[in-house]
PDB file of C-alpha atoms and ligand atoms in Angstrom:
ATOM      1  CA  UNK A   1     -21.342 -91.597 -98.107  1.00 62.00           C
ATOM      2  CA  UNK A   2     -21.985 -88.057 -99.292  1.00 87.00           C
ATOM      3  CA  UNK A   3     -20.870 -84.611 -97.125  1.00 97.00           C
ATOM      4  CA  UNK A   4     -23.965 -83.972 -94.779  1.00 97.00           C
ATOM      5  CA  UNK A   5     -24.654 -80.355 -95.062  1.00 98.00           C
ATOM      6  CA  UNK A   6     -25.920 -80.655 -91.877  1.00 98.00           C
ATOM      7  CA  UNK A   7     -23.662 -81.901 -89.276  1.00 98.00           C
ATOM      8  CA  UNK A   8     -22.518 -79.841 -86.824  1.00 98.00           C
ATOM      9  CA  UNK A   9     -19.589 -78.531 -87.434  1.00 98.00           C
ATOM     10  CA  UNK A  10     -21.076 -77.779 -90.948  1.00 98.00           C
ATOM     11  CA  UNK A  11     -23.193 -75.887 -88.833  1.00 98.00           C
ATOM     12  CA  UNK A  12     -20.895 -74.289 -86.592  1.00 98.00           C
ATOM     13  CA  UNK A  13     -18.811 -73.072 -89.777  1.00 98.00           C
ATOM     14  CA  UNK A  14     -22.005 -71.574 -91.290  1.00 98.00           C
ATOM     15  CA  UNK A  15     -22.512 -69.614 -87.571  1.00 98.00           C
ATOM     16  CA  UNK A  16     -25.783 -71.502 -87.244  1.00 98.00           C
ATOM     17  CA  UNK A  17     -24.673 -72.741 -83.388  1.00 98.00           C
ATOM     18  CA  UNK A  18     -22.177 -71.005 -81.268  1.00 98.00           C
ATOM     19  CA  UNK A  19     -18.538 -72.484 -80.872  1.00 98.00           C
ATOM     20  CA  UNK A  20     -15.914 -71.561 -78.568  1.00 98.00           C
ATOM     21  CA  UNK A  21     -13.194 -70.055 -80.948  1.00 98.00           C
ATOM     22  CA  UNK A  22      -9.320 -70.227 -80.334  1.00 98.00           C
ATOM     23  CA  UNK A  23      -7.544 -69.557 -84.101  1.00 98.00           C
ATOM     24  CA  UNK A  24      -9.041 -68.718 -87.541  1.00 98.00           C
ATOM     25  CA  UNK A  25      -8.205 -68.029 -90.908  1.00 98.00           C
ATOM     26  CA  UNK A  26      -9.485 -68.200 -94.434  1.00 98.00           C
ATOM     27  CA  UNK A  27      -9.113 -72.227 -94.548  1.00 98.00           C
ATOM     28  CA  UNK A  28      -9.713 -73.395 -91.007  1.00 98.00           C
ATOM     29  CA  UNK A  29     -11.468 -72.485 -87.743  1.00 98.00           C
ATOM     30  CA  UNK A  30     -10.158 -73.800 -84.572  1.00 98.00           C
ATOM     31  CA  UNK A  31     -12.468 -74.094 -80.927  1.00 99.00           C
ATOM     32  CA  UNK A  32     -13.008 -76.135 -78.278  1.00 98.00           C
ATOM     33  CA  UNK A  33     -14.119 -79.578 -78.148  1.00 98.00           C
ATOM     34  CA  UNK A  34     -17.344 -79.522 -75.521  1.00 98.00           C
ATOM     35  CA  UNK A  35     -16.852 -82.787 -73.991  1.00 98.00           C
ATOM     36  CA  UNK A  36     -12.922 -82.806 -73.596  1.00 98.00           C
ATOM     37  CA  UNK A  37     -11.001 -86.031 -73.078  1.00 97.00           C
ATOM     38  CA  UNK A  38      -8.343 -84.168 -71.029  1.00 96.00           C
ATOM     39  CA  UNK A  39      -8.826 -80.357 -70.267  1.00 96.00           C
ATOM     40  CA  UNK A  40      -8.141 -77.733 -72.689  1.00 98.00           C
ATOM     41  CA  UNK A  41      -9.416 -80.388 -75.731  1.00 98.00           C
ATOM     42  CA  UNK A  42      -9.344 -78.165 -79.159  1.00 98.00           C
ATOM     43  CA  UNK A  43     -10.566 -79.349 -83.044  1.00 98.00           C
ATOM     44  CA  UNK A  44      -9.279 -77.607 -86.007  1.00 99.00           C
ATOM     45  CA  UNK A  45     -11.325 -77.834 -89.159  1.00 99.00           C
ATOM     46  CA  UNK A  46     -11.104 -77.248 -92.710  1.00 98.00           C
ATOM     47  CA  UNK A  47     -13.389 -74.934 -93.777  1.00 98.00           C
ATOM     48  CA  UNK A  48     -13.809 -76.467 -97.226  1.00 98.00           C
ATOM     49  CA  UNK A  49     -16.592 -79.724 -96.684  1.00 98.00           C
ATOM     50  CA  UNK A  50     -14.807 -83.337 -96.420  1.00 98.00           C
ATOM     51  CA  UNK A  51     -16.275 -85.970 -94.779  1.00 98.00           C
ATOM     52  CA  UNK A  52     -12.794 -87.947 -93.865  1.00 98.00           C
ATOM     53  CA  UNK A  53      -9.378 -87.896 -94.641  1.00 98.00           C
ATOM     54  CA  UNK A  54      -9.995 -89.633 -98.037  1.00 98.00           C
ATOM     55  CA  UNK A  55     -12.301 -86.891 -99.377  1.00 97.00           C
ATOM     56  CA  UNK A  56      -9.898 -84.488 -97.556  1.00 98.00           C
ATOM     57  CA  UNK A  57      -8.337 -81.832-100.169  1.00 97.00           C
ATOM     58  CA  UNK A  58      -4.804 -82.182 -99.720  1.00 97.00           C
ATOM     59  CA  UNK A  59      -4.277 -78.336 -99.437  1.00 98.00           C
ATOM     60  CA  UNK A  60      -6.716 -78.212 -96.713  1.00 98.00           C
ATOM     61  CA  UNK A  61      -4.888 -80.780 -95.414  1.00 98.00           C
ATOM     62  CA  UNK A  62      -1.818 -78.891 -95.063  1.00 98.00           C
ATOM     63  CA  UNK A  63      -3.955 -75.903 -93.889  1.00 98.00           C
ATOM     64  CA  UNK A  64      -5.233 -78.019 -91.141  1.00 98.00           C
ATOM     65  CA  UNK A  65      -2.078 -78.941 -90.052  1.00 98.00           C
ATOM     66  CA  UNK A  66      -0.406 -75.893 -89.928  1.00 98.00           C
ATOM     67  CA  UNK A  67      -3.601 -74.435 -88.416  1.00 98.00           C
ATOM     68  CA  UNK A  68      -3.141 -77.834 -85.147  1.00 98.00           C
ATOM     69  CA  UNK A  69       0.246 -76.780 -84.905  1.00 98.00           C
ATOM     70  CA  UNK A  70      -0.049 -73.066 -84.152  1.00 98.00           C
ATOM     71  CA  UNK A  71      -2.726 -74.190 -81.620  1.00 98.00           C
ATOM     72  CA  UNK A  72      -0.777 -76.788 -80.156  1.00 98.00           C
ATOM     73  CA  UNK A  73       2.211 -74.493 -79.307  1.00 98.00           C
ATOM     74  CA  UNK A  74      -0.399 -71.961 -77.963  1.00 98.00           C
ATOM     75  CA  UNK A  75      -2.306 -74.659 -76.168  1.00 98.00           C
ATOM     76  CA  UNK A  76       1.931 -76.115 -75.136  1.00 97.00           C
ATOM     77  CA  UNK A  77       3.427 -72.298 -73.948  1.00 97.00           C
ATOM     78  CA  UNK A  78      -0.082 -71.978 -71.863  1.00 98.00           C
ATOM     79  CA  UNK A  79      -0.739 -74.752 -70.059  1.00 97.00           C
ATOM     80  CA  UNK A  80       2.944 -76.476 -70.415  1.00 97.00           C
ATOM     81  CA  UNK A  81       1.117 -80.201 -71.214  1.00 96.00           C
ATOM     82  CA  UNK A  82       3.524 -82.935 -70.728  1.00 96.00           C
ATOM     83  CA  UNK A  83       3.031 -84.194 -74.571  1.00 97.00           C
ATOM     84  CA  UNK A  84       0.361 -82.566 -77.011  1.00 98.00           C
ATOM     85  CA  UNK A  85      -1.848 -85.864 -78.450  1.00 98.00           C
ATOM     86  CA  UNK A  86      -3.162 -85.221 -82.243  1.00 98.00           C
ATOM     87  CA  UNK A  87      -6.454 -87.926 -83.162  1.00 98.00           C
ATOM     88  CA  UNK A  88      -8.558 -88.056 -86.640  1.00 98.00           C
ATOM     89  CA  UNK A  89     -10.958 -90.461 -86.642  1.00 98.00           C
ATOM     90  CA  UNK A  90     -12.418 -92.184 -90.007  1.00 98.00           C
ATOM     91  CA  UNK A  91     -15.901 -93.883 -90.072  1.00 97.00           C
ATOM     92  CA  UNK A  92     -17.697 -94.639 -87.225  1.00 97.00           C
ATOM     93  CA  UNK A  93     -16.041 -97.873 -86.190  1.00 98.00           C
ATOM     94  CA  UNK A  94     -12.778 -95.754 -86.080  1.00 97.00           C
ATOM     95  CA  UNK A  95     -14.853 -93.898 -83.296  1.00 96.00           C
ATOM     96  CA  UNK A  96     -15.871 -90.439 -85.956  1.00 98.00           C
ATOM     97  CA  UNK A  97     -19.164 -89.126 -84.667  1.00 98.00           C
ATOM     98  CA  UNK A  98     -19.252 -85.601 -86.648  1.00 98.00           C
ATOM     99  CA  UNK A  99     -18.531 -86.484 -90.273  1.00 98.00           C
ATOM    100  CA  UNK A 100     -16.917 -83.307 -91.170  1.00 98.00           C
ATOM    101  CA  UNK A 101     -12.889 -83.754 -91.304  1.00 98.00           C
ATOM    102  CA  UNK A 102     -11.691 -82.593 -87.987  1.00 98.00           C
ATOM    103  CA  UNK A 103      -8.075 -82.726 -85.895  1.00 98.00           C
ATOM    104  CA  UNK A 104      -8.624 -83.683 -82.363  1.00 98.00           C
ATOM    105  CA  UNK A 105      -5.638 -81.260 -80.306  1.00 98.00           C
ATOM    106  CA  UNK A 106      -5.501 -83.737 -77.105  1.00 98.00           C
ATOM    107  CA  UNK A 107      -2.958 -81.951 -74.394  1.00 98.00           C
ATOM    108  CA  UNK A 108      -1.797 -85.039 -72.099  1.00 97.00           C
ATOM    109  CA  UNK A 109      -0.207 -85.311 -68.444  1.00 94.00           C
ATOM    110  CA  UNK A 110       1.988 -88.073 -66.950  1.00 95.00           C
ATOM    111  CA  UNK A 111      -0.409 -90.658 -65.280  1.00 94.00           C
ATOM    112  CA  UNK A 112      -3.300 -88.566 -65.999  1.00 93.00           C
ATOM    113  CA  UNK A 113      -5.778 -91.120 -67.876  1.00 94.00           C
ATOM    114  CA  UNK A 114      -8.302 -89.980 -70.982  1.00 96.00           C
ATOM    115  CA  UNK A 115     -11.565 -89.194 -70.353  1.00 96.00           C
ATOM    116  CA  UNK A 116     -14.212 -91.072 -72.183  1.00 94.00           C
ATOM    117  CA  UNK A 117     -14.705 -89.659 -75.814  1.00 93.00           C
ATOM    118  CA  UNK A 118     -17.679 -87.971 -76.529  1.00 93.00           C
ATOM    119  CA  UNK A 119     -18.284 -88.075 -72.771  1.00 93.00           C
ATOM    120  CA  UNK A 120     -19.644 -85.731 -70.606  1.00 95.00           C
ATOM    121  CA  UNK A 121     -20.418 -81.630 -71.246  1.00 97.00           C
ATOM    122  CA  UNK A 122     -17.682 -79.617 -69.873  1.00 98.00           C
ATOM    123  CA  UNK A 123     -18.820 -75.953 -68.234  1.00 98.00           C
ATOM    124  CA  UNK A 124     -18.874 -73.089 -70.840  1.00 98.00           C
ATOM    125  CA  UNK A 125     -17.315 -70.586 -68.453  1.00 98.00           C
ATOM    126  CA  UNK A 126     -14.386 -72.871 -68.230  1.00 98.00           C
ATOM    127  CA  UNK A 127     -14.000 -73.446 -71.557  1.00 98.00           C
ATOM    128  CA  UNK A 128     -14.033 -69.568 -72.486  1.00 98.00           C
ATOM    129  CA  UNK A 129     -11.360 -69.224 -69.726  1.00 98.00           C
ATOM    130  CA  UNK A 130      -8.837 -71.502 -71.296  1.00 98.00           C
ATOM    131  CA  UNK A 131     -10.011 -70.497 -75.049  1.00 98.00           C
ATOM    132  CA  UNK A 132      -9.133 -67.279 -73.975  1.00 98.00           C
ATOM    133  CA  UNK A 133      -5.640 -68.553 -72.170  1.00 98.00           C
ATOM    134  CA  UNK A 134      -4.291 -69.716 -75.517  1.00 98.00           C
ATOM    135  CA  UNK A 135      -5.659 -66.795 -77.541  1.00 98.00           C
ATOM    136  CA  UNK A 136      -3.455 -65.155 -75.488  1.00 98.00           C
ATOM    137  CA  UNK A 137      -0.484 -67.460 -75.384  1.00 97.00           C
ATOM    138  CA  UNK A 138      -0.977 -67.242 -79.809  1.00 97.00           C
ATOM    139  CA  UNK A 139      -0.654 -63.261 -79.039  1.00 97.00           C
ATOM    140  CA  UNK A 140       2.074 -63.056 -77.828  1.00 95.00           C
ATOM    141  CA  UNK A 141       4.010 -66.205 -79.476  1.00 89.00           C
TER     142      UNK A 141
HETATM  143  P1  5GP B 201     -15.222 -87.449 -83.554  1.00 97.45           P
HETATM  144  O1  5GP B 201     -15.923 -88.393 -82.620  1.00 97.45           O
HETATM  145  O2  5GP B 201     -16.065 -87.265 -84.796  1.00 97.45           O
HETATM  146  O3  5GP B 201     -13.800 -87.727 -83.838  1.00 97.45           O
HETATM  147  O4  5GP B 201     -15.165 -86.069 -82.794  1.00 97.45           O
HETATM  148  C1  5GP B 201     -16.194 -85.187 -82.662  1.00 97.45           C
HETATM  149  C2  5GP B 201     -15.853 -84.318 -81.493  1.00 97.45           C
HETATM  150  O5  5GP B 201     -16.738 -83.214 -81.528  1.00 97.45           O
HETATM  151  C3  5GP B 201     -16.043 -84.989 -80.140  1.00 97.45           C
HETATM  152  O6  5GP B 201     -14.825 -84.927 -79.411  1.00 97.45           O
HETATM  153  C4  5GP B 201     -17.163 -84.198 -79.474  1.00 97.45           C
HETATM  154  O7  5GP B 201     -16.934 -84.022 -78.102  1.00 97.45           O
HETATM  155  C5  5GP B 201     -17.143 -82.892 -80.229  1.00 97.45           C
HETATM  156  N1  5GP B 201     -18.431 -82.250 -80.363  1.00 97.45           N
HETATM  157  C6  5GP B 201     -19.624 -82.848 -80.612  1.00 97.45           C
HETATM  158  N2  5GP B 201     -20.596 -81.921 -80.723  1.00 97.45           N
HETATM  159  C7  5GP B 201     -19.994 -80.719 -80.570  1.00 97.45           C
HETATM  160  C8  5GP B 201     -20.493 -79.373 -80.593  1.00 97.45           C
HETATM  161  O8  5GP B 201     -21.660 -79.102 -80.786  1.00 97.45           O
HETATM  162  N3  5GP B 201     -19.581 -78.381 -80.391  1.00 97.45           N
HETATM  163  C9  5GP B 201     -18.239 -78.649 -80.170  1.00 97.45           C
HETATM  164  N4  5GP B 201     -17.446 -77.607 -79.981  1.00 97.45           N
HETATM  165  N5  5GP B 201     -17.751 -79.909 -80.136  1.00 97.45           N
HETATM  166  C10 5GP B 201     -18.621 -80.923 -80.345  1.00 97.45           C
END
């Protein structure tokens, strides 16, 4: 398969639709997920196009990484998850619905069970309130 131009995070990257921002830098843009499996659900992205991890530059692999690991401890030091869950999906039957590479940044709590993926729309105002929880906790770490 060859990179869509269009999906959406192609999109978001190019500022076509809004996304809810928590980290950026000159490889990789960070934001919330807008149907969360558990709350406070980020995505980091490379910046350069891949579809999956095999087209995935290994540079802006590292990027990514680093980039899901300064989120997580944000995400970690403001809302003190129990374990931080990372997911990367390849191909659809892997369950990949946006086929630009992306890190799924999955905070989890004891007996506190996933929410459906790709399930329903959570409320912008609350995800601008905990995007702007771990801006904060990135601050100041
Ligand atoms: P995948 O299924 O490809 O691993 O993950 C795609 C993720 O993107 C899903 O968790 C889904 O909730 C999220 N998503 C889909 N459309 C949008 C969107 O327009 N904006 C944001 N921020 N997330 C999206």
């Amino acid at each position: 398969m060859t990179y869509d131009t269009n999906n959406i995070f192609a999109k978001i990257l190019r500022g076509e639709i809004p996304a809810i921002s928590v980290y950026e830098d000159d490889a990789t843009l960070a934001f919330m997920d807008v149907m969360p499996q558990s709350p406070v659900h980020t995505l980091v992205i490379p910046k350069s196009p891949a579809e999956n991890l095999f087209e995935l530059d290994l540079e802006a692999g590292k990027q990514v990484l680093r980039t899901a690991q300064i989120v997580a401890r944000a995400v970690q030091d403001a809302f003190k998850a129990d374990g931080i869950m990372l997911n990367q999906f390849n191909g659809p039957a892997a369950g990949q619905t946006v086929f630009h590479f992306h890190v799924h940044i999955v905070p989890r709590y004891e007996n506190v069970p996933l929410r459906r993926h790709t399930g329903d729309m959570e409320n912008p105002d609350v995800l601008e309130e905990q995007a702007e929880k771990i801006r904060a906790a990135h601050a100041k770490l």
